[in-house]
Structure formats: structure tokens, C-alpha cells
Amino acid sequence: MKTNDFSSSSSSSPSDRRIGALLRHLTAGTDADRVSSVFASPTSGGAGGSVFAHLVQAPEDAILGVTIAYNKDPSPIKLNLGVGAYRTEEGKPLVLNVVRKAEQQLINDRSRIKEYLPIVGLVEFNKLSAKLILGADSPAIRENRVTTVECLSGTGSLRVGGEFLARHYHQVDMLSLLFFFFQKTIYIPQPTWGNHPKIFTLAGLSVKTYRYYDPSTRGLNFQGLLEDLSAAPQGSIVLLHACAHNPTGVDPTLEQWEQIRKLMRSKGLMPFFDSAYQGFASGSLDTDAKPIRMFVADGGELLVAQSYAKNMGLYGERVGALSIVCKAADVAGRVESQLKLVIRPMYSNPPIHGASIVAVILRDRNLFNEWTLELKAMADRIISMRKQLFEALRARGTPGDWTHIIKQIGMFTFTGLNPAQVSYMTKEYHIYMTSDGRISMAGLSSKTVPHLADAIHAVVTKAL
Ligand code: KET
């Protein structure tokens, strides 16, 4: 058996390939000495020295690291537009009123216990989550063809789905055993949420990109997208943002979705939807789920990762769900049995509290309606921030076309500012955002718009 050749993917075992992927990930950007130090003997730290002394300081996360830098800044005018987390007009994190009510109900219920959940999580939460994303009248739910497991928010759902696909998805027909051994490939949009490539690489998939965004139009590169998906090998997996694409804020129209669907189905490409912003794009939960429901309506199979971090404001509760829509009920049952084998050694079973809050809200018509109103209010406030920022730049006569601020959808504006401009704005104006020029509109308020507009105006009129 080969032991150290982690680079070969076609002839090694799945576990070798996963270790290889992990090593490539850990050693990215390091030199050969540091790579070899990964294999150093446990005693190489020297007498009394730490066996971890060889470790290099890892960089902060490109998104979450922005908040760390922000927290260290003593400036009273500092502004965090990095992470996609909703803030009120007063700049404060928001706990939804319905969430407080649901929590009160849970606390008042003395019969509630803290036993382990099953491996698949809270069963009622799973059923309600499938209905929320696929629609209450979904034929797939009616026919028992959907399996849903509670996971650790959107990230955990993507990871569990990725690992399941790496183990069990046969990219090309089983007749050709040769292909069976190839690493399965997932195509992700260029650009995409920075965690996607890491999640899927570590899950054991090979990651490639398809064209998505055209910087010259600040819109969708639809032609490039179609060309790249047409050129993808039969049966590849394709990661699709269900709505409010992160970081660009650019979504296909429903007509374009229909073309994407037809192309993908004709080539047997497997859709894996990431739904982290249901309700945040249009303000309507049903409208934002339409692209997914179009793919379900054709009877084909797909995966969807749901997050309640943003739309219910349950960020730190880590509550989400992975649904796999299958062609037949018996297949869905077997899929679930295999998902349990992925989850059990990973974290055993998911947490109970967040899923219970969601279940209370989704099962109660009044609370559900109240939630949709609060969600719409968050979406509307973001849209109003877009208008205010656009107007503020217009009032300042800031050079350039800023209409993309009002055209883009969801939590983020992909400003087009370059890393040097971003770093200038952070240094001089204490405005924090990701280096790709993405700003979280949800972090802005009427009070802070002028400060941001001043900073953008200054930076674009300065040659950087
Ligand atoms: N998918 C997308 C597209 C996404 O933007 C996020 C989070 C997630 C999944 C995962 O969210 P979770 O909290 O695991 O349910 N994005 C924001 C936060 C982060 O980076 O963790 C962000 O882009 O700011």
C-alpha cells in the first residue's frame, strides 16, 4: 500500500485522497521546509521544546478576520461592513421578536429535556425545513422522496452534503468502473463565498469553477456560465446560490434559471443549492426558493443546504438543514441511512436549542406570519440602505457608475473597489470590509451612510 504519495488521486484510497486534500490545504502558500516539518518526528521540538514549535502562524479568515481587526480598533467612528450579519438602524445585532417568543415558550415548557437528538436531528424541524424550502405542496415531499437532516447551520449542511457526495455519488455511469475511481468534481461559481472551496476540498471533492460574474458590466456572465457548464464533464456536481449570490449580489433571472436547469438536466449535472439567504433577496420566502422548486418540479434529484443564520437571525445557534431530493422513496430512505454514517463520526448529533426555536416558529401560523413580517422588514431596511448610499454618492458627484448598488440583491454590494482602496478606507476611515470590495449593506444605517459615502468618494478620486 502506498503511504506517503498523497498527490495521486486516481489510484489512492478515499482516505488517502482526503488526507492529500487536507495536506494541500494546510500547506498552501508554504515553502518546502515547512511542508517537510509536517512529517517531523514528535521529538523534533528538542529537549523541553514544543512539538508544535514548527507551526507557522495561520492567517485570519478572510471574512471572520475582518471582525477581529474591527474589534481591535479603538476609533469611535469605526464601521464593520465585513461579515454578513444584520444590524439595526442603531447598529446593534438583532434578536427577532418571534425568536424571543419561541424561546420563552421553550423555557416555560417544563417537560422539555436535554437528551441527545437522533443523529439526523430534530425530526419535526427537518420536516418543516423541507416544506419551507421546497414548498408545502411539493410533489417530492408528498411522495416521500426527500430526506432532510438537521446540520450545523449552512456550513455544516454543505460539509455533510459534500462528504456524502464524495463517498456515494457516481459521477459517470457505473458501467465504467474506471470513472468510479476518479475524484468527483464540484463546480463552484467564480467568485463565490470564500468558504466553499475549502469545505468541498476537505469533504473529498475536486473543486473547479464556472464563470459567473462579469466585472465590466457588474452583472451576470450568463454566456460564460452556460459555456462552462456545457463543457463540464457529464455528471459533475454544480454548486448554485439559491438567491442573493454572495459576494456579487447578482442572481440569474427566472428565464435564465430555466435555461440553466435545462442545460444541467440534459448533461446529468447534479445541482447542489446553497440557500443561506431565503427571504433576504426579495423579502418573500417563496419567491426566493423558486429556482430550487423549478429543479424539483422536473422530477430530477438535487441537494439543498439551508441556513437559518440570516433569515431568523440565529447565527450563533448554528441551525440549518441538508435536504436530498431523490427520485424514489426507497432511495431517499437509503440515502438517509448513509447520511447518518457521515454525521455520527463527525459530531454525533446536532444541537437541540436552535432547531427547537425554528420548529416552534414554523409550526405556529401566527408566529410564522410574524416572522415573515420581521424578515421583510430586514430585507426592506437593506434595500433602503442601497438607495441611501447610491443617493449619497450621487450627491457627492462621485465619479463612476454606481447603479449596481441599487441593482444588486441581498445582503451585499460588490462595490468594485480594489484591495488597495479597501485598505485605504480601513486605515483612514476605520471602515472594515472584505478585501474583494464586498460590503455588507446590513451593517449600514442612515447615520453611517454619509461616512461610507465620504470614504468611497475620497478613495475613487485618489489614484490608488
Ligand atoms: N453559504 C453562503 C453563500 C454564505 O454566505 C454563508 C455565510 C454560509 C453559507 C454559511 O452560513 P452559516 O452561518 O454556516 O449558516 N456567510 C457569511 C458569514 C460567514 O462567512 O461565515 C458571510 O459571507 O459574511
XYZ file of C-alpha atoms and ligand atoms in Angstrom:
488
model
C 0.000 0.000 0.000
C 1.240 3.476 -0.820
C 1.713 5.570 2.267
C 3.110 8.981 1.500
C 2.111 9.755 -2.062
C -0.899 11.916 -1.323
C -0.754 13.683 -4.654
C -2.184 10.833 -6.682
C -5.939 10.978 -6.701
C -6.928 8.349 -9.234
C -5.248 5.314 -7.714
C -5.301 6.061 -3.966
C -7.993 5.149 -1.475
C -10.667 7.704 -0.489
C -8.993 8.263 2.878
C -5.607 8.873 1.208
C -7.262 11.355 -1.084
C -8.851 13.163 1.833
C -5.559 13.345 3.687
C -3.938 14.569 0.473
C -6.546 17.281 0.116
C -6.087 18.262 3.742
C -2.320 18.494 3.339
C -2.600 20.552 0.187
C -4.936 22.854 2.057
C -2.733 23.147 5.129
C 0.460 23.690 3.185
C -0.902 26.098 0.579
C 1.478 29.014 0.302
C 4.204 27.456 2.473
C 7.710 26.508 1.460
C 9.211 23.049 1.169
C 10.824 23.184 4.625
C 7.546 23.805 6.303
C 5.922 21.035 4.279
C 8.562 18.556 5.437
C 8.129 19.728 9.020
C 4.576 18.380 8.920
C 6.184 14.955 8.875
C 8.787 15.749 11.561
C 9.113 13.284 14.393
C 7.285 14.033 17.663
C 10.587 14.660 19.409
C 11.895 17.152 16.861
C 10.936 20.071 19.085
C 14.131 19.373 21.053
C 14.547 18.755 24.775
C 11.699 20.502 26.529
C 10.648 22.242 23.285
C 7.126 22.108 21.991
C 6.309 19.514 19.367
C 4.213 22.268 17.805
C 7.081 24.752 17.618
C 7.329 24.270 13.863
C 3.840 25.648 13.269
C 3.568 28.814 11.230
C 1.042 31.445 12.226
C -2.032 30.854 10.068
C -3.730 33.863 8.532
C -7.104 35.017 9.871
C -10.186 34.025 7.882
C -10.848 36.439 5.004
C -14.351 37.253 6.304
C -14.415 36.491 10.037
C -10.924 38.003 10.432
C -12.372 41.387 9.432
C -14.430 41.410 12.648
C -11.333 40.557 14.691
C -9.484 43.539 13.193
C -12.555 45.738 13.731
C -12.816 44.750 17.409
C -9.211 45.811 17.973
C -9.753 49.300 16.514
C -10.409 51.871 19.299
C -11.770 54.517 16.881
C -15.292 55.754 17.788
C -16.224 56.106 14.110
C -15.295 52.544 13.141
C -17.763 50.650 10.955
C -17.903 46.893 10.356
C -19.245 46.035 6.897
C -17.323 42.758 6.726
C -19.381 39.821 7.897
C -22.896 39.294 6.554
C -24.724 39.857 9.813
C -27.790 42.058 10.175
C -27.658 45.216 12.280
C -30.465 47.567 13.292
C -30.630 51.269 12.432
C -28.811 51.744 15.752
C -26.037 49.454 14.527
C -26.942 46.713 17.017
C -27.308 42.949 16.400
C -30.985 41.954 16.250
C -32.747 39.108 18.025
C -36.102 38.736 16.265
C -39.189 39.185 18.361
C -40.562 35.804 17.234
C -37.337 34.166 18.325
C -37.714 35.684 21.806
C -41.315 34.448 21.941
C -40.332 30.950 20.819
C -37.549 30.824 23.401
C -39.974 31.905 26.121
C -42.328 29.087 25.102
C -39.468 26.617 25.280
C -38.398 27.826 28.718
C -41.961 27.719 30.059
C -42.364 24.124 28.926
C -41.098 22.196 31.964
C -41.478 18.884 30.133
C -38.590 19.758 27.831
C -35.459 17.728 28.318
C -31.880 17.933 27.113
C -31.380 14.392 25.845
C -29.321 13.755 22.712
C -31.218 14.282 19.500
C -31.165 11.460 16.953
C -28.218 11.552 14.512
C -30.482 13.237 11.922
C -31.544 15.918 14.412
C -34.986 17.148 15.398
C -37.410 15.293 13.162
C -40.168 17.913 13.248
C -37.631 20.626 12.377
C -36.470 18.540 9.421
C -39.987 18.131 8.036
C -40.804 21.822 8.457
C -37.486 22.869 6.886
C -38.137 20.743 3.803
C -41.583 22.340 3.466
C -40.138 25.814 3.851
C -37.612 25.417 1.078
C -39.442 23.071 -1.319
C -42.975 24.412 -0.744
C -45.797 22.941 1.334
C -47.303 21.352 -1.790
C -44.061 19.922 -3.138
C -44.618 16.659 -5.048
C -41.274 15.378 -3.763
C -42.421 15.752 -0.132
C -45.820 14.225 -0.909
C -44.126 11.228 -2.478
C -41.688 10.845 0.440
C -38.719 11.318 -1.871
C -36.945 13.867 0.319
C -34.602 13.136 3.156
C -33.694 16.027 5.469
C -31.116 16.070 8.226
C -30.508 18.869 10.711
C -26.933 20.139 10.430
C -24.728 22.826 11.925
C -26.085 25.787 10.001
C -25.372 26.317 6.304
C -21.686 25.460 6.592
C -22.353 22.130 8.295
C -25.057 21.260 5.770
C -22.678 21.928 2.886
C -19.955 19.869 4.525
C -22.198 16.878 5.253
C -23.606 17.050 1.702
C -20.084 17.293 0.280
C -18.845 14.276 2.242
C -21.913 12.270 1.274
C -21.311 13.036 -2.414
C -17.599 12.238 -2.145
C -18.479 8.811 -0.766
C -21.570 7.843 -2.694
C -22.130 9.898 -5.821
C -21.149 8.212 -9.060
C -20.280 10.965 -11.425
C -20.335 8.782 -14.507
C -22.453 5.688 -15.102
C -21.445 2.689 -13.045
C -20.768 0.682 -16.202
C -17.413 2.304 -16.423
C -15.569 1.228 -13.309
C -12.614 3.299 -14.370
C -14.553 6.501 -13.769
C -15.738 5.160 -10.456
C -12.296 5.821 -9.007
C -12.000 9.390 -10.216
C -12.429 12.082 -7.641
C -15.839 13.657 -8.096
C -15.804 17.266 -9.223
C -17.917 20.121 -7.955
C -18.108 23.314 -9.994
C -18.489 26.483 -7.937
C -19.167 29.990 -9.282
C -16.322 32.438 -9.802
C -16.386 34.298 -7.445
C -18.211 32.638 -4.571
C -18.367 32.610 -0.763
C -14.738 32.111 0.330
C -15.503 29.032 2.420
C -16.953 26.980 -0.452
C -13.671 25.743 -1.963
C -12.322 24.779 1.475
C -15.489 22.964 2.539
C -15.680 20.871 -0.603
C -11.947 20.160 -0.892
C -11.858 18.897 2.676
C -15.022 16.896 2.042
C -13.026 14.991 -0.591
C -14.340 16.583 -3.791
C -12.248 18.109 -6.507
C -13.199 21.785 -6.927
C -13.388 23.648 -10.239
C -15.015 26.958 -11.113
C -17.519 28.187 -13.679
C -17.710 31.774 -14.878
C -20.407 33.764 -13.105
C -19.667 37.458 -12.768
C -18.636 39.980 -15.381
C -16.708 42.853 -13.750
C -17.147 45.049 -16.839
C -20.962 45.018 -16.593
C -21.060 44.257 -12.851
C -23.681 41.711 -13.836
C -24.049 38.023 -14.667
C -21.724 36.499 -17.252
C -24.530 34.307 -18.486
C -22.802 33.273 -21.695
C -19.654 32.259 -19.799
C -21.742 30.336 -17.270
C -23.538 28.373 -19.993
C -20.289 27.656 -21.835
C -18.525 26.410 -18.715
C -21.396 24.205 -17.587
C -21.690 22.819 -21.143
C -18.002 21.950 -21.063
C -18.172 20.299 -17.595
C -17.895 16.503 -17.697
C -21.197 14.627 -17.681
C -22.498 14.136 -14.148
C -20.379 16.800 -12.430
C -21.823 18.460 -9.333
C -22.679 22.178 -9.617
C -22.939 24.485 -6.610
C -25.657 27.092 -7.153
C -26.522 30.008 -4.857
C -30.295 29.739 -4.495
C -30.676 33.531 -4.234
C -28.754 36.656 -3.208
C -25.448 35.411 -4.608
C -22.550 36.050 -2.230
C -20.424 38.134 -2.802
C -21.778 39.650 -6.039
C -25.471 40.247 -5.246
C -26.161 39.184 -8.852
C -28.769 36.475 -9.484
C -29.954 34.921 -12.763
C -33.492 35.872 -13.850
C -36.133 33.120 -13.754
C -35.792 32.751 -17.545
C -32.050 32.293 -17.155
C -32.620 29.780 -14.341
C -34.841 27.812 -16.708
C -32.034 27.697 -19.270
C -29.562 26.624 -16.595
C -31.959 23.915 -15.457
C -32.446 22.552 -18.973
C -28.720 22.501 -19.663
C -27.895 20.830 -16.347
C -30.542 18.181 -16.664
C -29.554 17.415 -20.272
C -25.972 16.797 -19.110
C -26.875 14.965 -15.907
C -25.178 17.670 -13.800
C -26.112 17.341 -10.120
C -27.434 20.584 -8.554
C -26.281 21.408 -5.031
C -28.095 24.554 -3.877
C -26.704 26.727 -1.122
C -29.656 28.598 0.395
C -28.209 30.917 3.039
C -30.452 33.929 2.324
C -34.008 32.679 1.752
C -36.247 35.742 2.220
C -33.381 38.228 2.071
C -33.336 38.713 -1.698
C -36.956 39.630 -2.394
C -38.380 39.762 1.128
C -40.510 36.702 0.267
C -39.579 33.177 1.335
C -41.459 31.585 -1.568
C -40.082 33.881 -4.277
C -36.515 33.276 -3.130
C -36.996 29.493 -3.264
C -38.302 29.485 -6.848
C -35.085 28.396 -8.594
C -34.869 25.326 -6.328
C -38.518 24.487 -6.846
C -38.046 24.651 -10.642
C -35.434 21.908 -10.376
C -37.646 19.828 -8.068
C -40.621 20.173 -10.416
C -38.822 18.321 -13.216
C -38.597 15.190 -11.063
C -34.785 15.148 -11.002
C -32.508 14.817 -7.990
C -30.707 17.572 -6.087
C -29.235 18.659 -2.769
C -30.010 21.810 -0.824
C -28.215 23.271 2.185
C -30.380 25.637 4.250
C -29.257 28.118 6.869
C -31.347 29.928 9.474
C -28.423 32.142 10.449
C -29.529 35.181 8.492
C -33.255 34.843 7.881
C -34.082 34.008 11.516
C -31.040 35.770 12.949
C -29.900 32.522 14.590
C -26.231 32.952 13.603
C -24.577 31.548 16.718
C -27.187 28.851 17.310
C -25.790 27.030 14.248
C -29.045 25.752 12.840
C -29.513 24.515 9.298
C -30.625 21.552 7.241
C -29.480 19.421 4.354
C -32.202 18.016 2.112
C -31.595 15.495 -0.621
C -34.411 15.130 -3.137
C -34.373 11.661 -4.693
C -36.320 10.018 -7.475
C -37.945 7.388 -5.262
C -38.927 6.976 -1.599
C -36.880 3.813 -1.051
C -33.763 5.576 -2.359
C -34.386 8.505 -0.004
C -34.528 6.081 2.908
C -31.188 4.522 1.991
C -29.654 7.967 1.434
C -30.679 8.920 4.973
C -29.119 5.775 6.404
C -25.811 6.718 4.731
C -26.027 10.356 5.840
C -26.151 9.053 9.400
C -22.857 7.266 8.803
C -21.332 10.559 7.652
C -22.661 12.522 10.629
C -22.082 10.121 13.545
C -18.267 10.222 13.491
C -18.254 13.940 12.640
C -20.265 15.406 15.551
C -22.553 12.555 16.592
C -25.795 14.525 16.565
C -26.726 18.200 16.225
C -27.682 20.717 18.947
C -31.255 20.889 20.196
C -31.904 24.525 21.047
C -31.773 26.348 17.702
C -33.749 23.668 15.881
C -36.410 23.807 18.605
C -36.764 27.576 18.143
C -37.207 27.133 14.398
C -39.723 24.329 14.876
C -41.829 26.448 17.273
C -41.936 29.295 14.752
C -42.584 27.205 11.649
C -45.333 25.105 13.227
C -47.386 28.036 14.551
C -49.277 30.046 11.937
C -49.208 33.271 13.967
C -45.533 33.090 14.776
C -44.776 32.145 11.189
C -46.635 35.207 9.901
C -44.888 37.407 12.417
C -41.556 36.003 11.257
C -42.288 36.810 7.600
C -43.043 40.419 8.596
C -39.817 40.762 10.571
C -37.879 39.195 7.720
C -39.446 41.562 5.215
C -38.577 44.497 7.469
C -34.904 43.410 7.486
C -34.897 42.989 3.683
C -36.579 46.391 3.241
C -34.086 48.131 5.504
C -31.256 46.735 3.398
C -32.933 47.954 0.202
C -33.331 51.390 1.766
C -29.598 51.396 2.629
C -28.845 50.679 -1.030
C -30.905 53.690 -2.094
C -29.375 55.941 0.538
C -25.809 55.001 -0.341
C -26.484 55.426 -4.052
C -28.044 58.849 -3.468
C -25.205 59.915 -1.183
C -22.617 59.102 -3.864
C -24.684 60.890 -6.483
C -24.950 63.949 -4.251
C -21.166 63.977 -3.889
C -20.682 63.631 -7.646
C -18.503 60.574 -7.053
C -17.040 59.517 -10.409
C -18.253 56.194 -11.841
C -21.496 54.341 -12.395
C -22.861 53.241 -9.015
C -26.203 51.879 -10.214
C -25.061 48.359 -9.265
C -25.578 49.374 -5.619
C -29.324 49.526 -6.215
C -29.433 46.709 -8.773
C -27.659 44.062 -6.697
C -29.685 41.805 -4.431
C -29.428 40.573 -0.850
C -27.061 41.437 1.960
C -24.036 42.516 -0.045
C -22.876 45.087 -2.543
C -19.885 44.049 -4.615
C -18.580 47.573 -4.958
C -15.782 47.063 -7.466
C -13.294 48.705 -5.055
C -9.868 47.056 -5.245
C -7.811 45.718 -2.294
C -5.649 48.884 -2.146
C -8.757 51.067 -1.970
C -10.272 48.826 0.705
C -7.140 49.010 2.806
C -7.038 52.812 2.440
C -10.650 53.058 3.628
C -9.849 50.873 6.624
C -6.734 52.841 7.520
C -8.082 56.343 7.012
C -11.814 55.933 7.680
C -11.913 52.884 10.004
C -14.340 51.167 7.617
C -13.900 47.392 7.629
C -14.867 45.171 4.691
C -13.514 42.149 2.844
C -10.577 42.866 0.557
C -12.589 41.953 -2.566
C -14.596 45.161 -2.039
C -17.724 43.445 -0.712
C -19.731 45.484 1.768
C -22.479 44.140 3.970
C -25.388 46.514 3.418
C -26.993 45.007 6.508
C -24.257 46.604 8.615
C -25.085 50.149 7.407
C -27.538 52.639 8.881
C -28.803 56.094 7.885
C -26.310 57.517 10.347
C -23.292 55.743 8.841
C -24.122 56.129 5.123
C -22.527 59.616 4.875
C -19.288 58.332 6.426
C -19.123 55.456 3.952
C -20.000 57.719 1.015
C -17.243 60.172 2.052
C -14.749 57.322 2.202
C -15.750 55.897 -1.199
C -15.662 59.361 -2.726
C -12.202 60.012 -1.304
C -10.807 56.702 -2.429
C -12.072 56.798 -6.010
C -10.921 60.380 -6.528
C -7.468 59.440 -5.267
C -5.314 57.465 -7.690
C -4.733 54.138 -5.892
N -23.407 29.999 2.266
C -23.200 31.270 1.918
C -23.357 31.674 0.498
C -22.844 32.191 2.908
O -22.661 33.461 2.545
C -22.695 31.774 4.251
C -22.271 32.734 5.279
C -22.953 30.442 4.537
C -23.300 29.570 3.524
C -22.837 29.841 5.913
O -23.527 30.426 6.892
P -23.816 29.665 8.277
O -23.577 30.669 9.294
O -22.896 28.463 8.378
O -25.236 29.225 8.162
N -21.739 33.852 5.011
C -21.363 34.946 5.905
C -20.728 34.544 7.195
C -19.514 33.688 7.059
O -18.644 33.946 6.223
O -19.427 32.724 7.846
C -20.541 35.960 5.126
O -20.239 35.741 3.941
O -20.236 37.020 5.687
